[in-house]
Short mmCIF file of C-alpha atoms in Angstrom, two decimals:
data_model
loop_
_atom_site.label_atom_id
_atom_site.label_comp_id
_atom_site.label_asym_id
_atom_site.label_seq_id
_atom_site.Cartn_x
_atom_site.Cartn_y
_atom_site.Cartn_z
CA MET A 3 0.19 -0.20 0.51
CA SER A 4 1.08 3.51 -1.03
CA ASN A 5 1.66 5.89 1.72
CA ASP A 6 0.44 9.52 -0.05
CA SER A 7 2.34 10.87 2.38
CA THR A 8 5.51 10.12 0.70
CA LYS A 9 3.91 12.08 -2.25
CA PHE A 10 3.44 15.35 -3.42
CA THR A 11 0.15 16.13 -4.89
CA ARG A 12 -0.87 19.00 -7.21
CA LEU A 13 -3.55 21.39 -5.38
CA PRO A 14 -6.01 21.51 -6.90
CA ALA A 15 -7.27 24.88 -8.00
CA THR A 16 -10.38 25.51 -6.66
CA ASP A 17 -13.02 24.53 -4.83
CA ALA A 18 -15.26 22.61 -7.94
CA GLU A 19 -11.61 20.56 -8.17
CA ARG A 20 -11.78 19.48 -4.60
CA ASP A 21 -11.91 15.98 -3.27
CA ASP A 22 -9.96 16.10 0.08
CA GLU A 23 -12.47 18.59 1.44
CA GLY A 24 -9.06 18.98 4.17
CA ARG A 25 -6.78 20.19 1.28
CA ALA A 26 -6.31 23.80 0.60
CA THR A 27 -7.29 24.95 -2.94
CA ARG A 28 -4.43 27.40 -5.63
CA ALA A 29 -7.42 29.88 -5.20
CA GLU A 30 -7.55 29.58 -1.33
CA VAL A 31 -3.62 30.04 -0.98
CA LEU A 32 -3.01 32.97 -2.86
CA ASP A 33 -6.35 34.76 -1.89
CA PHE A 34 -4.16 33.77 1.68
CA TRP A 35 -0.75 36.26 0.35
CA ASP A 36 -3.15 38.61 -0.79
CA ASP A 37 -5.37 39.16 2.16
CA ARG A 38 -2.44 39.25 4.87
CA PHE A 39 0.36 40.53 3.12
CA GLY A 40 -1.02 42.63 0.18
CA VAL A 41 1.05 39.91 -1.70
CA PRO A 42 -0.87 39.65 -5.43
CA PRO A 43 -2.19 36.52 -6.80
CA GLU A 44 -0.14 37.25 -10.00
CA THR A 45 3.23 36.44 -8.52
CA PHE A 46 3.16 32.66 -8.36
CA ALA A 47 1.69 32.73 -12.07
CA ASP A 48 4.82 30.91 -13.08
CA HIS A 49 4.56 28.40 -9.86
CA ALA A 50 2.09 25.56 -8.76
CA PHE A 51 1.28 24.36 -5.92
CA TRP A 52 1.91 21.05 -3.86
CA GLU A 53 0.99 18.44 -0.51
CA ARG A 54 2.94 16.60 1.08
CA GLY A 55 2.40 15.43 4.25
CA ALA A 56 -0.83 16.85 6.27
CA GLY A 57 -1.36 20.69 5.11
CA LYS A 58 2.17 21.31 4.62
CA ILE A 59 2.86 23.14 1.64
CA TRP A 60 5.06 23.60 -1.38
CA LEU A 61 5.53 25.90 -4.42
CA SER A 62 7.65 24.56 -7.47
CA ARG A 63 8.37 26.05 -10.66
CA ALA A 64 9.09 22.23 -11.96
CA ASP A 65 6.06 20.82 -12.88
CA PRO A 66 5.81 17.23 -12.84
CA PRO A 67 2.45 15.54 -13.46
CA SER A 68 0.52 14.29 -9.68
CA PRO A 69 1.12 12.87 -7.46
CA VAL A 70 5.13 11.80 -7.86
CA ASP A 71 6.96 9.96 -5.10
CA VAL A 72 10.20 12.64 -5.26
CA GLU A 73 12.26 13.76 -1.85
CA GLY A 74 11.47 17.35 -2.05
CA LEU A 75 10.53 19.76 -5.25
CA GLY A 76 11.23 23.47 -5.39
CA MET A 77 10.59 24.84 -1.74
CA THR A 78 8.27 25.57 1.42
CA PHE A 79 6.15 26.98 1.33
CA LEU A 80 3.26 27.30 3.29
CA ARG A 81 0.91 25.60 6.59
CA THR A 82 -2.28 24.95 6.59
CA ARG A 83 -4.71 22.82 8.03
CA GLN A 84 -4.03 24.53 11.34
CA GLU A 85 -6.12 27.86 12.43
CA HIS A 86 -3.65 30.27 11.24
CA TRP A 87 -1.94 29.13 7.95
CA LYS A 88 1.52 29.74 8.81
CA PRO A 89 3.90 30.55 5.38
CA THR A 90 8.51 29.66 5.38
CA LEU A 91 11.00 31.48 5.87
CA GLU A 92 11.46 30.29 3.19
CA ALA A 93 9.18 32.16 1.47
CA VAL A 94 8.88 34.55 3.10
CA GLN A 95 12.59 35.34 2.28
CA ARG A 96 11.44 34.74 -2.04
CA PHE A 97 8.07 36.40 -1.90
CA GLY A 98 8.62 38.92 1.15
CA GLU A 99 9.28 41.89 -0.86
CA HIS A 100 5.57 41.96 -2.28
CA ALA A 101 4.64 42.83 0.92
CA THR A 102 2.30 45.54 1.77
CA GLU A 103 0.82 44.42 4.87
CA ASN A 104 1.05 43.37 8.59
CA VAL A 105 5.21 43.61 7.17
CA ILE A 106 7.01 44.82 9.91
CA HIS A 107 10.49 46.50 10.07
CA LEU A 108 12.93 45.40 12.60
CA SER A 109 16.02 47.64 13.11
CA GLU A 110 19.99 45.99 12.46
CA GLY A 111 19.53 44.82 16.76
CA GLU A 112 15.45 43.72 16.38
CA ALA A 113 16.94 42.32 13.63
CA GLU A 114 20.25 40.26 15.17
CA ALA A 115 17.56 39.43 18.06
CA PHE A 116 15.61 37.91 16.13
CA VAL A 117 17.31 35.42 14.00
CA ALA A 118 19.40 34.21 17.05
CA GLY A 119 15.53 33.12 18.32
CA HIS A 120 14.98 35.77 20.55
CA GLY A 121 11.65 37.41 21.41
CA GLN A 122 11.20 41.13 21.97
CA ASP A 123 9.13 43.64 23.78
CA LEU A 124 7.91 46.48 20.94
CA ASP A 125 5.12 48.38 20.11
CA TRP A 126 3.15 47.20 16.56
CA ASP A 127 0.08 48.95 15.18
CA GLY A 128 -1.32 46.14 13.32
CA ASP A 129 -3.21 43.20 13.13
CA TRP A 130 -1.46 40.22 15.79
CA GLY A 131 -0.92 37.09 13.93
CA TYR A 132 1.93 35.66 11.61
CA LEU A 133 3.73 38.84 10.66
CA VAL A 134 7.10 39.82 8.09
CA VAL A 135 9.66 40.51 9.18
CA THR A 136 12.01 42.35 7.23
CA HIS A 137 15.48 44.99 7.73
CA ASP A 138 17.12 46.99 5.61
CA LEU A 139 20.43 44.73 3.75
CA ALA A 140 21.75 47.03 1.10
CA GLY A 141 20.06 50.04 0.89
CA ALA A 142 16.76 48.60 1.12
CA PRO A 143 14.01 46.37 3.44
CA GLU A 144 15.06 42.92 3.10
CA PRO A 145 12.30 40.39 4.39
CA VAL A 146 14.67 38.41 7.15
CA GLY A 147 11.43 36.02 8.17
CA VAL A 148 8.53 34.98 9.12
CA GLY A 149 7.48 36.41 13.33
CA LEU A 150 4.28 35.84 15.84
CA TYR A 151 3.25 39.18 17.04
CA VAL A 152 0.98 38.50 20.33
CA TYR A 153 0.47 40.44 23.26
CA GLY A 154 2.97 43.18 22.38
CA GLU A 155 5.97 40.47 21.86
CA LEU A 156 7.07 39.78 18.43
CA ARG A 157 8.65 36.32 18.84
CA SER A 158 10.80 34.76 16.58
CA GLN A 159 9.73 31.97 14.39
CA VAL A 160 12.90 30.86 12.45
CA PRO A 161 13.04 27.47 12.71
CA LYS A 162 15.67 26.00 15.15
CA GLY A 163 18.35 25.07 12.43
CA ARG A 164 18.10 28.02 10.60
CA ARG A 165 19.05 30.33 13.63
CA ARG A 166 22.24 32.44 13.28
CA ASP A 167 24.72 34.72 16.11
CA LEU A 168 25.23 37.89 13.75
CA ASP A 169 26.65 40.44 16.20
CA GLY A 170 29.79 38.94 16.72
CA MET B 23 52.30 12.79 1.81
CA GLU B 24 53.68 10.47 -0.62
CA LEU B 25 51.01 10.67 -3.17
CA PRO B 26 50.98 13.39 -5.82
CA ASP B 27 54.63 11.47 -6.82
CA ARG B 28 52.55 9.90 -9.13
CA TYR B 29 51.50 12.73 -11.20
CA ARG B 30 54.99 13.55 -11.25
CA PRO B 31 54.98 12.66 -15.47
CA ILE B 32 52.15 14.13 -16.13
CA VAL B 33 52.34 17.70 -13.96
CA ASP B 34 54.80 20.68 -15.44
CA ASP B 35 56.52 22.65 -12.10
CA PHE B 36 56.63 18.97 -10.33
CA GLU B 37 57.50 20.78 -7.27
CA ALA B 38 55.50 23.86 -7.36
CA PHE B 39 52.09 21.59 -7.61
CA ARG B 40 53.82 19.03 -4.00
CA ALA B 41 53.80 23.24 -2.60
CA ALA B 42 50.58 24.48 -3.63
CA CYS B 43 49.36 21.08 -2.55
CA GLN B 44 49.49 22.45 1.32
CA ARG B 45 48.37 25.76 0.85
CA PRO B 46 45.26 26.11 2.77
CA LEU B 47 42.32 28.37 0.20
CA PRO B 48 40.51 30.98 0.18
CA SER B 49 36.87 31.11 0.98
CA VAL B 50 35.40 31.72 -1.76
CA VAL B 51 32.06 32.04 -2.19
CA ARG B 52 29.36 32.55 -5.54
CA VAL B 53 26.69 35.13 -5.77
CA ASN B 54 23.38 33.54 -5.70
CA THR B 55 21.28 35.48 -8.48
CA ILE B 56 18.46 33.76 -8.09
CA LYS B 57 18.01 36.35 -4.36
CA ALA B 58 20.26 38.94 -4.70
CA SER B 59 22.81 41.32 -7.77
CA VAL B 60 25.85 41.25 -7.87
CA ALA B 61 25.93 45.06 -7.29
CA ASP B 62 23.53 44.16 -3.75
CA ALA B 63 25.71 41.17 -2.57
CA ARG B 64 29.43 43.09 -2.81
CA ALA B 65 27.37 46.33 -0.84
CA ALA B 66 26.18 44.21 2.46
CA LEU B 67 28.92 41.71 2.66
CA ASP B 68 30.69 45.84 2.45
CA GLU B 69 28.20 46.90 5.52
CA ALA B 70 29.53 43.80 7.04
CA ASP B 71 33.63 44.92 6.97
CA ILE B 72 33.51 41.77 5.27
CA ALA B 73 36.83 42.15 2.00
CA ALA B 74 35.34 40.50 -1.06
CA GLU B 75 37.67 40.71 -4.83
CA PRO B 76 36.47 39.02 -7.37
CA VAL B 77 38.16 36.82 -9.92
CA ASP B 78 38.25 37.95 -13.25
CA TRP B 79 36.75 34.51 -15.33
CA HIS B 80 33.18 34.67 -13.54
CA ASP B 81 31.52 37.75 -13.09
CA ARG B 82 29.61 35.60 -10.21
CA VAL B 83 32.56 34.62 -7.78
CA LEU B 84 34.18 36.36 -4.98
CA VAL B 85 36.99 34.88 -2.67
CA LEU B 86 36.95 36.37 0.71
CA PRO B 87 40.68 36.66 2.00
CA ASP B 88 39.55 37.63 5.51
CA ALA B 89 36.47 35.73 6.14
CA PRO B 90 34.59 32.03 6.00
CA PRO B 91 31.19 32.48 4.17
CA GLY B 92 29.27 31.42 6.79
CA ASN B 93 28.24 33.86 9.15
CA ASN B 94 26.65 36.84 7.59
CA TRP B 95 24.15 38.79 6.59
CA PRO B 96 24.39 38.01 2.88
CA TYR B 97 24.56 34.18 3.92
CA PHE B 98 21.65 34.31 5.95
CA HIS B 99 19.28 35.40 2.83
CA GLY B 100 20.75 33.62 0.76
CA TRP B 101 22.29 35.72 -1.11
CA ILE B 102 25.93 33.68 -1.55
CA HIS B 103 26.63 30.69 -1.31
CA GLY B 104 30.16 29.57 0.16
CA GLN B 105 31.42 27.17 -3.31
CA GLU B 106 35.34 26.30 -4.41
CA GLU B 107 36.29 28.56 -6.94
CA VAL B 108 37.11 24.77 -9.35
CA SER B 109 33.74 24.11 -8.15
CA ALA B 110 31.84 26.84 -10.31
CA VAL B 111 33.16 25.36 -13.71
CA PRO B 112 31.19 22.64 -14.40
CA ALA B 113 27.87 24.25 -14.54
CA THR B 114 29.62 27.52 -16.07
CA VAL B 115 30.73 25.22 -18.85
CA LEU B 116 26.90 23.40 -18.77
CA ASP B 117 25.37 26.71 -19.79
CA PRO B 118 21.88 25.39 -19.09
CA ARG B 119 19.13 28.28 -20.45
CA PRO B 120 15.95 29.27 -18.62
CA GLY B 121 12.95 26.76 -19.61
CA GLU B 122 15.10 23.70 -20.01
CA ARG B 123 14.98 20.26 -18.42
CA VAL B 124 18.55 19.73 -16.90
CA TRP B 125 19.96 15.96 -14.52
CA ASP B 126 22.66 17.08 -11.89
CA ALA B 127 23.57 12.57 -11.54
CA CYS B 128 25.67 13.52 -8.46
CA ALA B 129 23.50 16.21 -7.28
CA ALA B 130 24.41 16.87 -2.72
CA PRO B 131 24.74 19.00 -1.18
CA GLY B 132 24.06 21.21 -3.78
CA SER B 133 26.17 24.42 -4.96
CA LYS B 134 26.35 23.07 -8.43
CA THR B 135 22.38 22.75 -8.01
CA THR B 136 21.44 26.13 -6.82
CA GLN B 137 24.04 27.52 -9.73
CA VAL B 138 22.78 25.01 -12.04
CA ALA B 139 19.04 27.12 -11.35
CA ALA B 140 20.02 30.00 -11.46
CA MET B 141 21.81 30.02 -14.75
CA MET B 142 18.17 28.85 -15.21
CA ASP B 143 17.21 32.27 -13.88
CA ASP B 144 15.09 29.91 -11.59
CA ARG B 145 12.37 28.92 -14.86
CA GLY B 146 12.88 24.99 -16.81
CA GLU B 147 13.02 22.18 -14.30
CA VAL B 148 16.19 20.81 -12.42
CA VAL B 149 16.32 17.09 -11.07
CA ALA B 150 18.56 16.97 -8.87
CA SER B 151 19.52 12.94 -7.55
CA ASP B 152 21.94 11.47 -5.04
CA ASN B 153 21.81 7.98 -2.84
CA ASN B 154 22.45 9.38 0.62
CA LEU B 155 19.47 10.63 2.18
CA GLY B 156 21.72 12.91 4.78
CA ARG B 157 22.70 14.55 2.04
CA ILE B 158 19.92 14.80 0.46
CA SER B 159 19.17 16.70 3.65
CA ALA B 160 22.08 19.01 3.39
CA LEU B 161 20.97 19.06 -0.46
CA ARG B 162 17.47 20.75 0.33
CA SER B 163 18.61 23.12 2.63
CA ASN B 164 20.91 24.48 0.60
CA THR B 165 17.73 24.91 -2.24
CA GLU B 166 15.63 26.22 -0.12
CA ARG B 167 18.07 29.09 1.91
CA LEU B 168 18.68 30.30 -1.71
CA GLY B 169 15.12 29.62 -2.52
CA ALA B 170 15.60 27.57 -6.19
CA THR B 171 11.83 26.61 -6.42
CA ASN B 172 13.18 24.98 -10.30
CA VAL B 173 14.96 21.69 -8.56
CA ALA B 174 12.95 18.14 -7.87
CA VAL B 175 15.01 16.21 -5.71
CA THR B 176 14.67 12.51 -6.20
CA HIS B 177 16.39 9.87 -4.03
CA GLU B 178 18.61 6.72 -6.29
CA ASP B 179 21.95 5.76 -7.28
CA ALA B 180 22.27 8.05 -10.26
CA ARG B 181 23.77 4.87 -12.73
CA ASN B 182 20.14 3.33 -12.27
CA HIS B 183 18.10 6.90 -13.02
CA SER B 184 14.37 6.47 -13.19
CA LEU B 185 12.12 9.03 -15.78
CA LYS B 186 9.06 7.05 -14.78
CA PRO B 187 7.32 10.38 -12.15
CA PHE B 188 8.45 12.60 -14.99
CA ASP B 189 6.66 10.17 -17.79
CA GLY B 190 9.65 9.04 -18.85
CA ALA B 191 10.69 12.48 -19.85
CA THR B 192 14.40 13.05 -21.11
CA TYR B 193 16.47 15.72 -20.24
CA ASP B 194 18.33 19.15 -22.19
CA CYS B 195 21.57 18.59 -20.92
CA ALA B 196 23.11 17.35 -17.48
CA LEU B 197 25.87 17.74 -14.78
CA VAL B 198 27.98 14.75 -14.01
CA ASP B 199 30.64 15.88 -11.38
CA VAL B 200 30.64 11.88 -10.13
CA PRO B 201 31.04 10.59 -6.74
CA CYS B 202 35.76 10.28 -6.67
CA SER B 203 38.84 9.62 -4.53
CA CYS B 204 39.27 13.83 -4.03
CA GLU B 205 42.53 14.22 -4.32
CA GLY B 206 41.78 17.64 -6.03
CA THR B 207 40.21 19.10 -2.54
CA ILE B 208 43.36 18.75 -1.20
CA ARG B 209 44.26 22.19 -0.03
CA LYS B 210 40.86 22.09 1.70
CA ASN B 211 40.86 19.04 3.63
CA PRO B 212 44.84 17.83 4.27
CA ASP B 213 43.65 14.07 5.49
CA ALA B 214 42.35 13.09 1.33
CA PHE B 215 45.85 11.14 1.31
CA ASP B 216 45.06 9.24 3.99
CA ASP B 217 42.21 6.58 2.88
CA TRP B 218 44.27 7.18 -1.00
CA SER B 219 44.35 3.24 -2.49
CA LEU B 220 44.37 2.25 -5.80
CA SER B 221 41.69 -0.56 -5.64
CA HIS B 222 39.35 2.55 -4.32
CA VAL B 223 40.55 4.65 -7.51
CA LYS B 224 39.58 1.20 -10.30
CA GLY B 225 36.63 0.85 -7.73
CA ILE B 226 34.92 4.13 -8.44
CA SER B 227 35.70 4.36 -11.39
CA GLY B 228 33.57 1.62 -12.22
CA VAL B 229 30.72 4.04 -10.67
CA GLN B 230 31.68 6.55 -12.48
CA LYS B 231 31.38 5.07 -16.05
CA GLY B 232 28.36 3.22 -14.52
CA ILE B 233 26.61 7.27 -14.46
CA LEU B 234 28.09 9.38 -16.98
CA ALA B 235 26.21 5.82 -19.55
CA ARG B 236 23.86 6.38 -17.55
CA ALA B 237 23.54 10.84 -17.79
CA VAL B 238 24.90 10.21 -21.75
CA GLN B 239 21.59 8.08 -22.16
CA ALA B 240 18.65 9.95 -20.54
CA THR B 241 20.07 13.15 -22.89
CA ASP B 242 18.11 13.80 -26.31
CA PRO B 243 20.33 13.76 -29.50
CA GLY B 244 22.83 16.77 -29.81
CA GLY B 245 22.43 18.08 -26.04
CA THR B 246 25.19 18.14 -23.67
CA VAL B 247 26.75 16.44 -20.88
CA VAL B 248 29.60 17.67 -18.35
CA TYR B 249 31.57 15.07 -17.10
CA SER B 250 34.03 16.06 -13.71
CA THR B 251 36.21 15.43 -10.68
CA CYS B 252 38.18 16.42 -7.47
CA THR B 253 40.51 14.65 -8.38
CA PHE B 254 43.94 13.12 -11.03
CA ALA B 255 43.38 9.90 -10.69
CA PRO B 256 43.74 9.27 -14.70
CA GLU B 257 41.58 5.83 -13.97
CA GLU B 258 38.31 8.06 -12.73
CA ASN B 259 39.14 10.76 -15.65
CA GLU B 260 40.57 10.00 -18.96
CA ALA B 261 39.42 6.45 -18.29
CA VAL B 262 35.55 7.38 -17.97
CA LEU B 263 35.80 9.10 -20.43
CA ASP B 264 37.23 6.66 -22.89
CA HIS B 265 35.25 3.36 -21.98
CA VAL B 266 32.02 5.50 -22.27
CA LEU B 267 32.65 7.11 -25.65
CA GLY B 268 33.19 3.25 -26.27
CA GLU B 269 30.24 2.36 -25.11
CA GLU B 270 27.91 5.50 -25.83
CA ASP B 271 26.23 7.42 -28.38
CA CYS B 272 28.21 10.36 -27.63
CA GLU B 273 31.70 12.38 -28.09
CA LEU B 274 33.68 14.36 -26.81
CA VAL B 275 33.43 18.85 -27.86
CA ASP B 276 35.98 21.73 -27.28
CA TYR B 277 35.06 24.37 -25.14
CA ASP B 278 36.79 27.89 -23.83
CA LEU B 279 37.76 27.62 -20.27
CA PRO B 280 39.21 30.75 -19.07
CA LEU B 281 41.32 29.08 -16.59
CA THR B 282 44.83 28.61 -16.60
CA HIS B 283 44.82 24.84 -17.23
CA ARG B 284 46.13 21.22 -19.46
CA ASP B 285 44.66 19.07 -21.71
CA GLY B 286 43.04 15.30 -21.02
CA ILE B 287 45.71 13.28 -21.05
CA THR B 288 45.76 10.08 -24.23
CA GLU B 289 48.46 7.85 -22.46
CA TRP B 290 48.53 6.79 -18.60
CA GLN B 291 51.25 3.90 -17.44
CA ASP B 292 50.12 0.83 -19.70
CA ASP B 293 47.10 2.93 -21.28
CA GLU B 294 46.14 4.44 -24.01
CA PHE B 295 43.03 6.62 -24.18
CA ASP B 296 40.48 8.28 -27.01
CA PRO B 297 42.09 10.97 -28.90
CA SER B 298 39.58 13.00 -28.12
CA VAL B 299 40.29 13.00 -24.44
CA ALA B 300 42.64 15.61 -25.12
CA LYS B 301 39.84 18.03 -25.47
CA ALA B 302 38.49 17.03 -21.57
CA LYS B 303 40.58 19.88 -19.06
CA ARG B 304 42.81 19.38 -15.83
CA ILE B 305 43.29 21.90 -14.00
CA TYR B 306 45.91 22.54 -11.56
CA PRO B 307 46.14 23.67 -7.45
CA HIS B 308 48.88 25.84 -9.20
CA HIS B 309 48.53 26.92 -11.58
CA ASN B 310 46.06 29.80 -10.01
CA ASP B 311 45.23 28.88 -6.87
CA THR B 312 42.31 26.92 -6.55
CA GLY B 313 41.90 23.59 -6.14
CA GLY B 314 42.79 20.57 -8.64
CA PHE B 315 40.26 19.54 -11.08
CA PHE B 316 39.03 17.41 -14.66
CA CYS B 317 35.53 18.71 -16.59
CA ALA B 318 34.97 17.66 -20.23
CA LYS B 319 31.93 18.63 -21.75
CA LEU B 320 29.98 15.39 -24.36
CA GLU B 321 27.68 15.78 -26.80
CA VAL B 322 25.25 13.44 -27.19
CA THR B 323 25.17 11.55 -30.90
CA GLY B 324 22.90 8.86 -30.63
#
């Protein structure tokens, strides 16, 4: 018996094409990035979205038949099948430059603390939840990763394996 | 370190070669143009007070004379990737174009895979294979940090590479940077010769022949296959080419390489090789202050 959690399956385009109730659709993924971060849907016009394992969404320009049994397909992109969908650090570093909403800009010291994995008490007038975190690099704002803002605190969501002490 | 004596008959200025093998290599990074321009990467390194010097043969390769490449902002953002200078050669020779399908037969940890993806402007499709799950995890994390989205990773022995997951689709070109005895990495790994044995060299050359043959079979007629190693051993270089030329529909083609190099050798000990293996190129540590390398370009004729 095949174990489907090891295979990548392309997301259905819309609700009408969906046969797994829990699976997100391409339309929902595009809406999420548009509604939450103001990233225009056409940003992803050349990419397909895939699910492997419950709620782990990958984005890829490589375009194999679906389902496909490979070890990796493009980059991890989004977690669904939970109350609040959560973008990955990789997705935000690559596509976060298009975000216009729920973007928090950090000073150099704050950005270093964020990458080291520390939570920080910061003022934020916008929505609580997952934010695109940016800092200045080479003279322009650049997305670093995903933060979770709740109760006056920006919690770093940098995965443990990606954390770095950059101030040394 | 006794071994380089083996190559006295084929290396000019042998004492300079031996001396170079004992010097450490400088840190070198490749700018990842999927995420940043060369100008932006240099500006970010400059902000971090990290000196960076361009090399004259490749506009995306920078030498960092004072610093290891890993712990700084441009690295964290995936704007740069630590990659030895000569390791940038085979993808440059392959010259993949946006929209093509490319097979990277022995892909982990992914420096060349991501270089190929960047040269393709992150378009088309790169199938990156490796037979070791631990190394595949390094391949995946490098691919993700560098933001490449056109790479599909497969876990398999490249000698038996299957086209099935992609409905039998073949490739426009293939990069065959095979596992080897790594003699050319002596400047990075001073213990590279500790486990050296002729039986290992001969054994691994059988694997190399199988992988290169599979790459020729999986590539469309007219397509390019680039074969490379980081070793000096003719058993793993010219002898592998000679074997595959006799078994598969392919021929060696000449190419420009703006680094000092020597032609492939057509004789080694008791063996003579097809004269066309001279079109392959040998890169020695003392000529360009790099690691050692071997690179050949083939065209599929079948």
